[in-house]
């Protein structure tokens, strides 16, 4: 059985994280766009109203304002639904945030298909790809609410732009308060040698479940929580490839350009092994319950199990 | 002692000449929208801006955001004269390795390992419609800290076709950001047509008034008028301010004036000579 510590939304890590350390960062400013309660930025806004800016439904202005704040010495954290933050504002993020080398922190919530009922218009499945391609940008996808809080706190010390991807839905909490998290470093959660499963976000939980199922069939897997997609932890990827000789990557994102692609980019020039991709296969999502959608779009443990079996055969 | 209007007019002539020379040297660039900015930038930097070219990152300085980044040959020319960087740099405009990129860059080689900051450039721009939001962010930051710094942003008329510009205008008006002074280079032309032949932006004054801005209108080639309006705008409290500066695209070179053909190309040797001759004779 995979141990879980209840279910929570990773977006909760944002408000909680900021509140925890706000006093230590006097230059912290939060920028929201009519969604602060749902992103949880509202927690910070209520305690520090003088340090919170609500721009209304004007995401481009939110990003531009954050850039200006950063250029006069503030530490701006902008957050709204990821679709509208990094989707709508991609060019502004490229030009004004990254090219300008500012200290803007972008926190996209409600990412992925687990947004559920709102449907495909709100389910961004392309954000990892479009953010990781940007020079200077760092991209982090915490696996649960507890890890999200730690990452939110730690990213405040990073110099330069950061994108953190969070979920709306209550999802299993698999890490615990005492677990160490280091941005830029993946973590082996279970070790094994038949196949390496490298995952981020909610797919880390699914990977752990898959690993259990496979164990019962006599297949031993290594499960890596690769929360930081950029800068990527090459060492852990290469080590996993060397040990297992095959890889399955799992993400709640298009298979084109996301975590799987990032892993493949490392392996193809260092230690090529056969790789399978679990993710959304070039499709839009739709309305439905998160679990129904995960099933329909092949993101469940069972889907990981079958990819693992097929990749092992190709070793 | 601030320089006299006469001295500034002489400088403007010199700046126009340099703009043509460096665009010629670069074999590309935007002469029209640079020439329309000359008096605006000269009056701002020589008579109003709180700054110190010897200490470009001085905390107390006002900020300038050139939102219409393609007008940078004019900005570079003024900054070099003021001593932000050596004048030789001007002739490296748009060349490999130069700090003077085709569009302004605050920090070069920004792969985060070898950062080279460009003195005098506060924001990297070039994509139209982003500068006003950035200026607004700066204004909020200064207000949060009760700092007196002002933020000047220079926008084009064409940028008022971008929705992002209006997001910033609306926000600044509602929040009464009176440390914000926008100078609008209203030269009535964009890249391919006159503004009113594509999607007209008029009436600008009424629009800004409706968004709760204090509005001034001036002849953007009159240093006297710009000086007096900037003095008033700086003092006015309680609202963001826009100075609608009526200008002529390509000002000072008759064959470039009001001619979209000279939006974004360099003159050849012959036309460069002709342009410089005219600038010098008029000046
Ligand atoms: C977002 C964006 N779209 C298009 C361009 C290409 N472009 C450069 S300048 C320009 C128009 C120039 O007109 P205006 O902004 O009014 O400036 P000015 O006439 O003062 O030169 C265009 C379309 C750009 N730089 N940014």
Coordinates of C-alpha atoms and ligand atoms in Angstrom, one line a residue:
Chain A
X1 CA 0.0 0.0 0.0
X2 CA 1.2 3.4 -0.8
X3 CA 1.2 5.6 2.3
X4 CA -0.7 8.8 1.8
X5 CA -1.2 11.6 4.3
X6 CA -4.7 12.6 3.2
X7 CA -5.7 14.6 0.1
X8 CA -5.0 18.2 -0.5
X9 CA -4.6 20.6 -3.4
X10 CA -1.1 21.6 -4.1
X11 CA -2.2 25.2 -4.7
X12 CA -2.6 25.4 -0.9
X13 CA 1.1 25.4 -0.7
X14 CA 1.2 28.8 -2.2
X15 CA -0.7 30.8 0.4
X16 CA 0.7 28.7 3.3
X17 CA 4.2 29.0 2.0
X18 CA 4.1 32.8 1.6
X19 CA 2.5 33.3 5.0
X20 CA 5.1 31.2 6.7
X21 CA 8.0 33.3 5.5
X22 CA 6.4 36.7 4.7
X23 CA 8.1 38.4 7.6
X24 CA 11.5 37.3 6.4
X25 CA 11.0 38.8 3.0
X26 CA 10.0 42.4 3.5
X27 CA 10.1 43.1 -0.2
X28 CA 7.6 40.3 -1.0
X29 CA 4.6 41.6 -3.1
X30 CA 1.8 39.4 -4.4
X31 CA 0.0 40.1 -7.6
X32 CA -3.4 38.5 -8.4
X33 CA -5.9 38.7 -11.1
X34 CA -9.4 38.3 -9.7
X35 CA -8.6 34.8 -8.6
X36 CA -6.7 35.2 -5.3
X37 CA -9.0 33.1 -3.3
X38 CA -8.8 30.2 -5.6
X39 CA -5.0 30.4 -6.0
X40 CA -4.7 30.8 -2.2
X41 CA -2.8 34.0 -2.7
X42 CA -5.8 35.4 -0.8
X43 CA -4.3 34.1 2.5
X44 CA -1.3 36.4 2.0
X45 CA -3.5 39.2 0.8
X46 CA -5.7 39.2 3.9
X47 CA -2.8 39.4 6.2
X48 CA -0.8 41.9 4.2
X49 CA -3.3 43.9 2.1
X50 CA -0.7 46.6 1.6
X51 CA 1.5 44.1 -0.2
X52 CA -1.2 42.7 -2.4
X53 CA -2.2 44.0 -5.8
X54 CA -5.3 42.8 -7.6
X55 CA -5.2 43.9 -11.2
X56 CA -8.6 42.5 -12.1
X57 CA -8.9 40.3 -15.1
X58 CA -5.9 41.6 -16.8
X59 CA -3.2 39.0 -16.8
X60 CA -0.8 40.8 -19.1
X61 CA -0.9 43.8 -16.8
X62 CA -0.3 41.5 -13.8
X63 CA 2.9 40.2 -15.5
X64 CA 4.0 43.7 -16.6
X65 CA 3.4 45.1 -13.1
X66 CA 5.4 42.3 -11.6
X67 CA 8.3 43.1 -13.9
X68 CA 8.2 46.8 -12.9
X69 CA 8.0 45.9 -9.2
X70 CA 11.0 43.6 -9.6
X71 CA 13.0 46.3 -11.4
X72 CA 12.6 48.6 -8.4
X73 CA 13.7 45.9 -5.9
X74 CA 10.5 44.1 -5.0
X75 CA 10.1 40.3 -5.0
X76 CA 6.8 39.9 -6.9
X77 CA 4.9 36.6 -6.8
X78 CA 2.2 36.6 -9.5
X79 CA -0.4 34.0 -9.4
X80 CA -3.6 33.1 -11.3
X81 CA -4.8 30.1 -13.3
X82 CA -1.9 28.8 -15.2
X83 CA -3.8 28.8 -18.5
X84 CA -4.1 32.6 -18.3
X85 CA -0.8 33.3 -16.7
X86 CA 1.6 31.5 -18.8
X87 CA -0.7 30.7 -21.6
X88 CA -1.9 34.2 -22.4
X89 CA 1.2 36.0 -21.3
X90 CA 3.8 33.8 -22.9
X91 CA 5.3 36.5 -25.0
X92 CA 5.3 39.0 -22.2
X93 CA 7.0 36.4 -20.0
X94 CA 9.6 35.9 -22.6
X95 CA 10.3 39.6 -23.3
X96 CA 9.7 41.3 -20.0
X97 CA 10.3 38.6 -17.4
X98 CA 13.1 36.4 -18.9
X99 CA 14.9 38.6 -21.4
X100 CA 14.9 41.4 -18.8
X101 CA 16.3 38.9 -16.3
X102 CA 13.8 39.9 -13.5
X103 CA 13.1 38.3 -10.2
X104 CA 9.4 37.6 -11.0
X105 CA 7.9 34.4 -9.6
X106 CA 5.0 33.0 -11.6
X107 CA 2.8 30.5 -9.9
X108 CA 0.3 28.9 -12.2
X109 CA -2.5 27.1 -10.4
X110 CA -5.4 25.0 -11.8
X111 CA -2.9 23.3 -14.2
X112 CA -3.5 20.0 -15.8
X113 CA -6.5 17.8 -16.6
X114 CA -7.4 17.4 -12.9
X115 CA -9.0 20.8 -13.1
X116 CA -11.9 18.6 -14.2
X117 CA -15.3 20.0 -14.6
X118 CA -14.3 23.4 -16.0
X119 CA -13.2 21.6 -19.1
X120 CA -10.4 22.0 -21.7
X121 CA -10.5 25.8 -21.7
X122 CA -9.0 25.7 -18.2
X123 CA -6.9 22.6 -18.4
X124 CA -3.5 23.8 -19.4
X125 CA -1.5 20.8 -20.7
X126 CA 1.2 22.7 -22.5
X127 CA 2.7 24.9 -19.7
X128 CA 5.8 22.9 -18.9
X129 CA 6.8 22.9 -22.6
X130 CA 6.3 26.6 -23.1
X131 CA 8.0 27.6 -19.9
X132 CA 11.0 25.3 -20.0
X133 CA 11.9 26.5 -23.4
X134 CA 12.6 30.0 -22.1
X135 CA 16.2 31.1 -21.3
X136 CA 16.6 32.0 -17.6
X137 CA 13.3 30.3 -16.6
X138 CA 13.2 27.6 -13.9
X139 CA 10.3 25.2 -13.9
X140 CA 9.0 23.3 -10.9
X141 CA 6.1 20.9 -10.6
X142 CA 5.6 19.8 -6.9
X143 CA 4.1 16.4 -6.4
X144 CA 1.7 17.4 -3.6
X145 CA 0.6 20.2 -1.3
X146 CA 3.3 19.6 1.3
X147 CA 6.1 19.7 -1.2
X148 CA 4.5 22.7 -2.9
X149 CA 4.7 24.7 0.3
X150 CA 8.4 23.9 0.7
X151 CA 9.1 24.8 -2.9
X152 CA 7.2 28.1 -2.7
X153 CA 9.4 29.0 0.3
X154 CA 12.7 27.9 -1.4
X155 CA 12.0 29.5 -4.7
X156 CA 12.0 32.9 -3.1
X157 CA 15.7 32.6 -2.7
X158 CA 16.3 31.8 -6.3
X159 CA 17.7 34.7 -8.4
X160 CA 15.7 35.2 -11.6
X161 CA 12.4 34.0 -13.0
X162 CA 10.7 30.8 -11.7
X163 CA 7.5 29.1 -12.8
X164 CA 5.8 26.8 -10.4
X165 CA 2.9 24.6 -11.5
X166 CA 0.1 23.8 -9.0
X167 CA -3.1 21.9 -9.1
X168 CA -6.6 22.9 -8.2
X169 CA -7.9 19.5 -7.1
X170 CA -7.4 17.7 -3.8
X171 CA -4.9 15.0 -4.6
X172 CA -3.0 12.5 -2.5
X173 CA -0.3 13.8 -0.2
X174 CA 2.6 11.5 -0.5
X175 CA 5.5 13.5 1.0
X176 CA 5.7 14.4 4.6
X177 CA 6.6 17.5 6.6
X178 CA 10.1 16.2 7.4
X179 CA 11.1 15.2 3.8
X180 CA 13.9 17.3 2.4
X181 CA 13.3 19.1 -0.9
X182 CA 16.0 20.6 -3.0
X183 CA 15.1 22.6 -6.1
X184 CA 17.0 21.1 -9.0
X185 CA 17.4 17.7 -7.4
X186 CA 15.2 14.7 -8.1
X187 CA 14.5 12.1 -5.4
X188 CA 14.4 8.4 -5.5
X189 CA 11.3 7.3 -3.6
X190 CA 11.5 3.6 -4.2
X191 CA 14.5 1.8 -5.8
X192 CA 14.4 -1.1 -8.2
X193 CA 16.2 -2.2 -11.3
X194 CA 13.8 -3.4 -14.0
X195 CA 12.5 0.0 -15.0
X196 CA 12.9 3.6 -14.0
X197 CA 9.8 5.6 -13.6
X198 CA 10.4 9.4 -13.6
X199 CA 7.4 11.5 -12.8
X200 CA 6.2 14.9 -11.6
X201 CA 3.1 16.4 -10.0
X202 CA 0.2 14.1 -9.4
X203 CA 1.8 11.4 -11.5
X204 CA 4.3 10.7 -8.7
X205 CA 1.5 9.2 -6.7
X206 CA 0.2 7.2 -9.7
X207 CA 3.8 6.0 -10.2
X208 CA 4.0 4.8 -6.6
X209 CA 0.8 2.9 -7.0
X210 CA 2.0 1.4 -10.3
X211 CA 5.2 0.4 -8.7
X212 CA 3.3 -1.6 -6.0
X213 CA 1.2 -3.3 -8.7
X214 CA 4.3 -4.2 -10.6
X215 CA 6.0 -5.5 -7.5
X216 CA 3.2 -8.0 -7.1
X217 CA 4.0 -9.3 -10.5
X218 CA 7.7 -9.6 -9.7
X219 CA 8.8 -6.4 -11.6
X220 CA 11.0 -4.0 -9.6
X221 CA 10.9 -0.3 -10.4
X222 CA 12.7 2.8 -9.3
X223 CA 10.4 5.7 -8.9
X224 CA 11.9 9.2 -9.1
X225 CA 10.1 12.4 -8.1
X226 CA 11.5 14.9 -10.6
X227 CA 9.8 18.0 -9.4
X228 CA 12.3 20.3 -11.0
X229 CA 12.1 20.1 -14.7
X230 CA 14.5 23.0 -15.3
X231 CA 17.3 23.0 -14.4
X232 CA 17.0 19.3 -14.8
X233 CA 18.8 16.8 -12.6
X234 CA 20.9 15.1 -15.2
X235 CA 22.7 12.9 -12.6
X236 CA 19.6 11.2 -11.3
X237 CA 18.3 10.6 -14.9
X238 CA 21.6 9.1 -16.1
X239 CA 22.0 7.0 -13.0
X240 CA 18.4 5.7 -13.4
X241 CA 19.0 4.8 -17.1
X242 CA 22.3 3.0 -16.2
X243 CA 20.6 1.0 -13.5
X244 CA 17.3 0.1 -15.1
X245 CA 18.2 0.3 -18.8
X246 CA 14.7 1.6 -19.6
X247 CA 12.6 4.6 -18.6
X248 CA 8.9 5.5 -18.4
X249 CA 8.2 9.2 -17.8
X250 CA 4.8 10.3 -16.4
X251 CA 3.2 13.7 -16.5
X252 CA -0.2 15.4 -16.5
X253 CA 0.8 17.3 -19.6
X254 CA 1.2 16.8 -23.3
X255 CA 3.8 14.2 -24.0
X256 CA 5.3 16.7 -26.5
X257 CA 7.7 19.0 -24.9
X258 CA 7.2 18.3 -21.2
X259 CA 9.0 16.3 -18.5
X260 CA 9.3 13.2 -20.8
X261 CA 10.9 15.3 -23.5
X262 CA 13.3 16.9 -21.0
X263 CA 14.4 13.5 -19.8
X264 CA 14.8 12.3 -23.4
X265 CA 16.9 15.3 -24.2
X266 CA 19.3 14.3 -21.4
X267 CA 19.4 10.6 -22.3
X268 CA 19.8 10.9 -26.0
X269 CA 23.1 12.7 -25.6
X270 CA 24.4 10.9 -22.6
X271 CA 23.1 7.4 -22.1
X272 CA 20.3 6.5 -24.6
X273 CA 17.9 3.9 -23.4
X274 CA 14.4 3.0 -24.6
X275 CA 11.8 5.3 -23.1
X276 CA 8.0 5.3 -23.0
X277 CA 5.9 8.3 -22.3
X278 CA 2.8 8.5 -20.1
X279 CA 1.0 11.8 -20.6
X280 CA -1.7 13.5 -22.7
X281 CA -1.2 12.4 -26.3
X282 CA -1.7 15.5 -28.4
X283 CA -5.3 16.0 -27.3
X284 CA -7.4 18.6 -25.5
X285 CA -9.2 17.5 -22.3
X286 CA -12.9 17.8 -21.5
X287 CA -15.3 18.2 -18.6
X288 CA -15.4 15.4 -16.1
X289 CA -14.3 14.4 -12.6
X290 CA -10.6 14.4 -12.2
X291 CA -10.4 10.7 -11.7
X292 CA -12.7 10.0 -14.7
X293 CA -10.4 12.2 -16.8
X294 CA -7.2 10.6 -15.6
X295 CA -8.7 7.3 -16.6
X296 CA -10.0 8.4 -19.9
X297 CA -6.7 10.1 -20.8
X298 CA -4.6 7.1 -19.7
X299 CA -2.9 8.8 -16.7
X300 CA -3.7 6.1 -14.1
X301 CA -1.4 3.6 -12.5
X302 CA -2.7 0.9 -14.8
X303 CA -1.5 2.9 -17.8
X304 CA 1.9 3.3 -16.2
X305 CA 2.0 -0.5 -15.5
X306 CA 1.3 -1.3 -19.2
X307 CA 3.9 1.2 -20.4
X308 CA 6.5 -0.3 -18.0
X309 CA 5.8 -3.8 -19.2
X310 CA 6.1 -2.8 -22.9
X311 CA 9.2 -0.8 -22.4
X312 CA 10.9 -3.7 -20.5
X313 CA 10.2 -5.9 -23.5
X314 CA 12.1 -3.5 -25.7
X315 CA 15.2 -3.3 -23.5
Chain B
X1 CA 23.0 75.7 -14.2
X2 CA 20.7 73.8 -16.6
X3 CA 21.5 74.4 -20.3
X4 CA 19.6 77.1 -22.1
X5 CA 17.0 76.4 -24.7
X6 CA 19.4 77.6 -27.3
X7 CA 22.0 75.2 -26.2
X8 CA 19.4 72.4 -26.2
X9 CA 18.3 73.2 -29.7
X10 CA 21.9 72.9 -30.9
X11 CA 22.1 69.6 -29.1
X12 CA 19.0 68.4 -30.9
X13 CA 20.5 69.2 -34.2
X14 CA 23.6 67.3 -33.3
X15 CA 21.4 64.4 -32.0
X16 CA 19.5 64.2 -35.3
X17 CA 22.8 64.1 -37.2
X18 CA 24.1 61.3 -35.0
X19 CA 20.9 59.3 -35.3
X20 CA 21.2 59.4 -39.1
X21 CA 24.9 58.5 -38.9
X22 CA 24.5 55.5 -36.6
X23 CA 21.5 54.1 -38.5
X24 CA 23.5 54.5 -41.7
X25 CA 26.4 52.8 -40.1
X26 CA 24.2 49.9 -38.8
X27 CA 22.6 49.7 -42.2
X28 CA 19.3 49.2 -40.4
X29 CA 17.1 50.8 -37.7
X30 CA 14.1 53.1 -37.4
X31 CA 14.9 56.7 -38.3
X32 CA 11.3 58.0 -38.4
X33 CA 10.3 57.1 -34.9
X34 CA 13.7 58.1 -33.6
X35 CA 13.7 61.6 -35.1
X36 CA 10.3 62.3 -33.6
X37 CA 11.6 61.7 -30.1
X38 CA 14.6 64.1 -30.2
X39 CA 13.1 67.1 -28.4
X40 CA 11.1 64.9 -26.0
X41 CA 14.2 63.0 -24.8
X42 CA 16.4 66.0 -24.8
X43 CA 14.1 68.1 -22.6
X44 CA 13.4 65.2 -20.3
X45 CA 17.0 64.2 -19.7
X46 CA 18.5 67.7 -19.6
X47 CA 15.9 69.6 -17.7
X48 CA 13.7 67.3 -15.7
X49 CA 15.0 63.8 -15.0
X50 CA 16.5 63.2 -11.6
X51 CA 19.5 61.2 -12.6
X52 CA 23.3 60.9 -12.5
X53 CA 25.0 59.5 -15.6
X54 CA 28.1 58.9 -13.5
X55 CA 26.1 56.7 -11.1
X56 CA 23.6 55.0 -13.4
X57 CA 22.2 52.7 -10.6
X58 CA 21.7 55.4 -8.0
X59 CA 18.7 54.5 -5.9
X60 CA 17.1 57.9 -5.9
X61 CA 17.0 58.2 -9.7
X62 CA 13.8 58.5 -11.7
X63 CA 13.2 55.7 -14.2
X64 CA 12.7 56.0 -17.9
X65 CA 10.9 53.2 -19.8
X66 CA 11.2 53.5 -23.6
X67 CA 8.1 51.5 -24.4
X68 CA 8.5 52.1 -28.1
X69 CA 11.9 50.3 -28.1
X70 CA 12.5 50.8 -31.8
X71 CA 13.1 54.5 -31.1
X72 CA 16.3 53.6 -29.3
X73 CA 18.8 55.3 -31.6
X74 CA 17.5 58.5 -30.2
X75 CA 17.8 57.3 -26.6
X76 CA 21.3 55.9 -27.2
X77 CA 22.4 59.2 -28.7
X78 CA 21.2 61.2 -25.7
X79 CA 22.6 58.7 -23.2
X80 CA 26.0 58.8 -24.9
X81 CA 26.2 62.6 -24.9
X82 CA 25.3 62.6 -21.2
X83 CA 28.2 60.2 -20.6
X84 CA 26.4 57.0 -19.7
X85 CA 28.7 55.2 -22.1
X86 CA 31.4 56.3 -24.5
X87 CA 30.2 57.8 -27.8
X88 CA 32.2 55.3 -29.8
X89 CA 29.6 52.7 -28.7
X90 CA 27.0 54.5 -30.8
X91 CA 28.7 53.4 -34.0
X92 CA 28.5 49.7 -32.9
X93 CA 24.7 50.0 -32.9
X94 CA 23.2 46.7 -33.9
X95 CA 26.6 45.1 -34.4
X96 CA 27.6 41.7 -32.9
X97 CA 28.7 42.1 -29.3
X98 CA 27.5 45.7 -28.9
X99 CA 25.7 46.8 -25.7
X100 CA 23.5 48.8 -28.1
X101 CA 21.2 46.2 -29.4
X102 CA 18.6 46.7 -32.2
X103 CA 16.1 47.2 -29.4
X104 CA 17.1 48.3 -25.9
X105 CA 18.4 45.7 -23.5
X106 CA 18.9 46.3 -19.8
X107 CA 21.1 43.3 -19.3
X108 CA 23.0 41.5 -22.0
X109 CA 23.9 37.9 -22.4
X110 CA 21.2 37.1 -20.0
X111 CA 21.9 33.4 -19.8
X112 CA 22.4 34.1 -16.1
X113 CA 26.2 33.3 -16.2
X114 CA 27.7 36.4 -17.7
X115 CA 25.4 39.4 -17.1
X116 CA 26.4 42.7 -18.7
X117 CA 24.3 45.6 -17.6
X118 CA 23.8 48.5 -20.0
X119 CA 24.1 51.8 -18.2
X120 CA 21.0 54.0 -18.7
X121 CA 18.7 51.3 -20.0
X122 CA 16.2 50.5 -17.3
X123 CA 14.0 48.0 -19.2
X124 CA 14.5 45.7 -22.2
X125 CA 11.8 46.6 -24.7
X126 CA 11.1 46.1 -28.4
X127 CA 7.8 44.3 -28.3
X128 CA 5.2 47.1 -28.4
X129 CA 2.6 47.5 -25.7
X130 CA 4.5 46.2 -22.6
X131 CA 6.2 49.3 -21.3
X132 CA 3.3 51.0 -19.7
X133 CA 2.5 48.0 -17.4
X134 CA 6.1 47.8 -16.4
X135 CA 6.2 51.5 -15.6
X136 CA 3.0 51.0 -13.5
X137 CA 4.7 48.3 -11.6
X138 CA 7.7 50.6 -10.9
X139 CA 5.3 53.3 -9.7
X140 CA 3.5 50.9 -7.3
X141 CA 6.9 49.8 -5.9
X142 CA 8.0 53.3 -5.2
X143 CA 4.7 54.2 -3.6
X144 CA 4.8 51.1 -1.4
X145 CA 8.1 52.4 0.0
X146 CA 7.0 56.1 0.1
X147 CA 9.8 57.0 -2.3
X148 CA 9.6 60.1 -4.3
X149 CA 11.1 58.6 -7.5
X150 CA 9.1 59.3 -10.7
X151 CA 8.7 57.0 -13.6
X152 CA 8.6 58.4 -17.2
X153 CA 7.5 56.2 -19.9
X154 CA 7.6 57.0 -23.6
X155 CA 4.9 55.4 -25.6
X156 CA 4.0 55.5 -29.3
X157 CA 0.6 56.2 -30.8
X158 CA 0.7 52.8 -32.4
X159 CA 1.0 51.1 -29.0
X160 CA -2.4 52.4 -28.3
X161 CA -3.7 49.7 -30.6
X162 CA -2.4 47.1 -28.2
X163 CA -4.9 45.9 -25.5
X164 CA -2.2 45.6 -22.9
X165 CA -1.6 49.3 -23.1
X166 CA -5.2 50.0 -22.1
X167 CA -5.0 47.5 -19.3
X168 CA -2.2 49.6 -17.8
X169 CA -4.0 52.9 -18.6
X170 CA -7.1 51.7 -16.8
X171 CA -5.2 50.4 -13.8
X172 CA -3.0 53.5 -13.4
X173 CA -6.1 55.8 -13.5
X174 CA -8.0 53.8 -11.0
X175 CA -5.0 53.7 -8.6
X176 CA -4.2 57.4 -9.1
X177 CA -0.6 56.7 -9.7
X178 CA 0.7 60.2 -9.8
X179 CA 4.3 59.3 -9.9
X180 CA 3.7 58.1 -13.5
X181 CA 4.3 60.5 -16.4
X182 CA 3.7 59.1 -19.8
X183 CA 5.0 61.0 -22.8
X184 CA 3.1 59.9 -25.9
X185 CA 5.0 60.4 -29.2
X186 CA 1.9 61.2 -31.3
X187 CA 3.5 61.2 -34.7
X188 CA 0.3 59.8 -36.3
X189 CA 2.1 57.2 -38.3
X190 CA 2.7 53.5 -37.7
X191 CA 4.8 51.0 -39.6
X192 CA 2.7 50.7 -42.8
X193 CA 0.1 53.4 -42.7
X194 CA -1.2 56.5 -41.0
X195 CA -2.8 55.5 -37.7
X196 CA -6.2 56.8 -38.8
X197 CA -6.0 54.7 -41.9
X198 CA -5.8 51.5 -40.0
X199 CA -7.5 51.5 -36.6
X200 CA -7.7 55.0 -35.4
X201 CA -6.9 55.7 -31.8
X202 CA -8.4 59.2 -31.5
X203 CA -9.7 61.0 -29.6
X204 CA -6.8 60.3 -27.3
X205 CA -7.4 63.2 -24.9
X206 CA -11.0 62.2 -24.2
X207 CA -10.0 58.6 -23.8
X208 CA -7.3 59.4 -21.2
X209 CA -9.7 61.8 -19.4
X210 CA -12.3 59.0 -19.2
X211 CA -9.6 56.8 -17.6
X212 CA -9.0 59.4 -14.9
X213 CA -5.6 60.7 -16.2
X214 CA -4.4 64.3 -16.2
X215 CA -3.9 65.2 -19.9
X216 CA -1.6 67.7 -21.4
X217 CA -1.0 68.4 -25.1
X218 CA 2.1 70.0 -26.5
X219 CA 4.0 70.5 -29.7
X220 CA 6.5 67.7 -29.2
X221 CA 9.2 69.6 -31.1
X222 CA 9.1 72.6 -28.9
X223 CA 11.5 72.4 -26.0
X224 CA 9.9 75.5 -24.4
X225 CA 6.5 73.8 -24.4
X226 CA 7.8 70.4 -23.3
X227 CA 9.7 72.1 -20.5
X228 CA 6.8 74.0 -19.2
X229 CA 4.4 71.1 -19.4
X230 CA 6.8 68.7 -17.7
X231 CA 7.2 71.2 -14.9
X232 CA 3.4 71.2 -14.5
X233 CA 3.0 67.5 -14.9
X234 CA 5.6 66.8 -12.2
X235 CA 3.8 68.9 -9.7
X236 CA 0.3 67.7 -10.4
X237 CA -0.9 65.3 -7.8
X238 CA -3.6 62.7 -7.6
X239 CA -3.6 61.2 -11.1
X240 CA -1.3 59.7 -13.6
X241 CA -0.3 62.1 -16.3
X242 CA 0.0 61.9 -20.0
X243 CA 1.7 64.4 -22.2
X244 CA 0.3 64.0 -25.7
X245 CA 3.2 65.3 -27.7
X246 CA 2.2 66.1 -31.3
X247 CA 5.3 65.2 -33.4
X248 CA 6.3 64.6 -36.9
X249 CA 7.7 61.2 -37.8
X250 CA 11.0 61.7 -39.4
X251 CA 11.2 65.3 -38.1
X252 CA 14.1 67.3 -39.6
X253 CA 14.7 65.4 -42.8
X254 CA 12.1 66.5 -45.3
X255 CA 12.1 63.3 -47.4
X256 CA 11.5 61.2 -44.2
X257 CA 8.9 63.4 -42.7
X258 CA 5.4 61.9 -42.5
X259 CA 6.6 59.1 -44.7
X260 CA 6.0 55.5 -43.6
X261 CA 8.8 54.4 -46.0
X262 CA 11.2 55.8 -43.5
X263 CA 9.8 53.9 -40.5
X264 CA 12.3 51.1 -40.5
X265 CA 15.2 51.4 -43.0
X266 CA 18.6 53.0 -43.2
X267 CA 19.5 55.7 -45.8
X268 CA 22.2 54.9 -48.4
X269 CA 25.3 57.0 -48.6
X270 CA 23.8 59.6 -50.9
X271 CA 20.6 60.0 -48.9
X272 CA 22.5 60.1 -45.6
X273 CA 24.6 63.0 -46.9
X274 CA 21.4 64.7 -48.0
X275 CA 19.7 64.2 -44.7
X276 CA 22.7 65.5 -42.7
X277 CA 23.1 68.5 -44.9
X278 CA 19.5 69.4 -44.3
X279 CA 19.7 68.8 -40.6
X280 CA 22.8 71.0 -40.3
X281 CA 21.4 73.8 -42.5
X282 CA 18.1 73.9 -40.6
X283 CA 19.8 73.7 -37.2
Ligands
LIG1 C1 4.0 43.8 -30.5 C2 4.7 44.3 -31.7 N1 4.1 44.2 -32.9 C3 4.7 44.6 -34.0 C4 6.0 45.2 -33.9 C5 6.7 45.6 -35.2 N2 6.7 47.1 -35.3 C6 7.8 47.8 -34.9 S1 7.5 49.4 -34.9 C7 5.9 49.2 -35.4 C8 5.0 50.3 -35.6 C9 5.5 51.6 -35.3 O1 4.5 52.6 -35.0 P1 4.4 53.3 -33.7 O2 4.4 52.2 -32.6 O3 3.4 54.3 -33.7 O4 5.9 53.9 -33.5 P2 6.5 55.2 -34.3 O5 5.5 55.6 -35.4 O6 6.6 56.2 -33.3 O7 7.8 54.7 -34.8 C10 5.6 47.9 -35.6 C11 4.3 47.3 -36.1 C12 6.6 45.2 -32.7 N3 7.8 45.7 -32.5 N4 5.9 44.8 -31.6

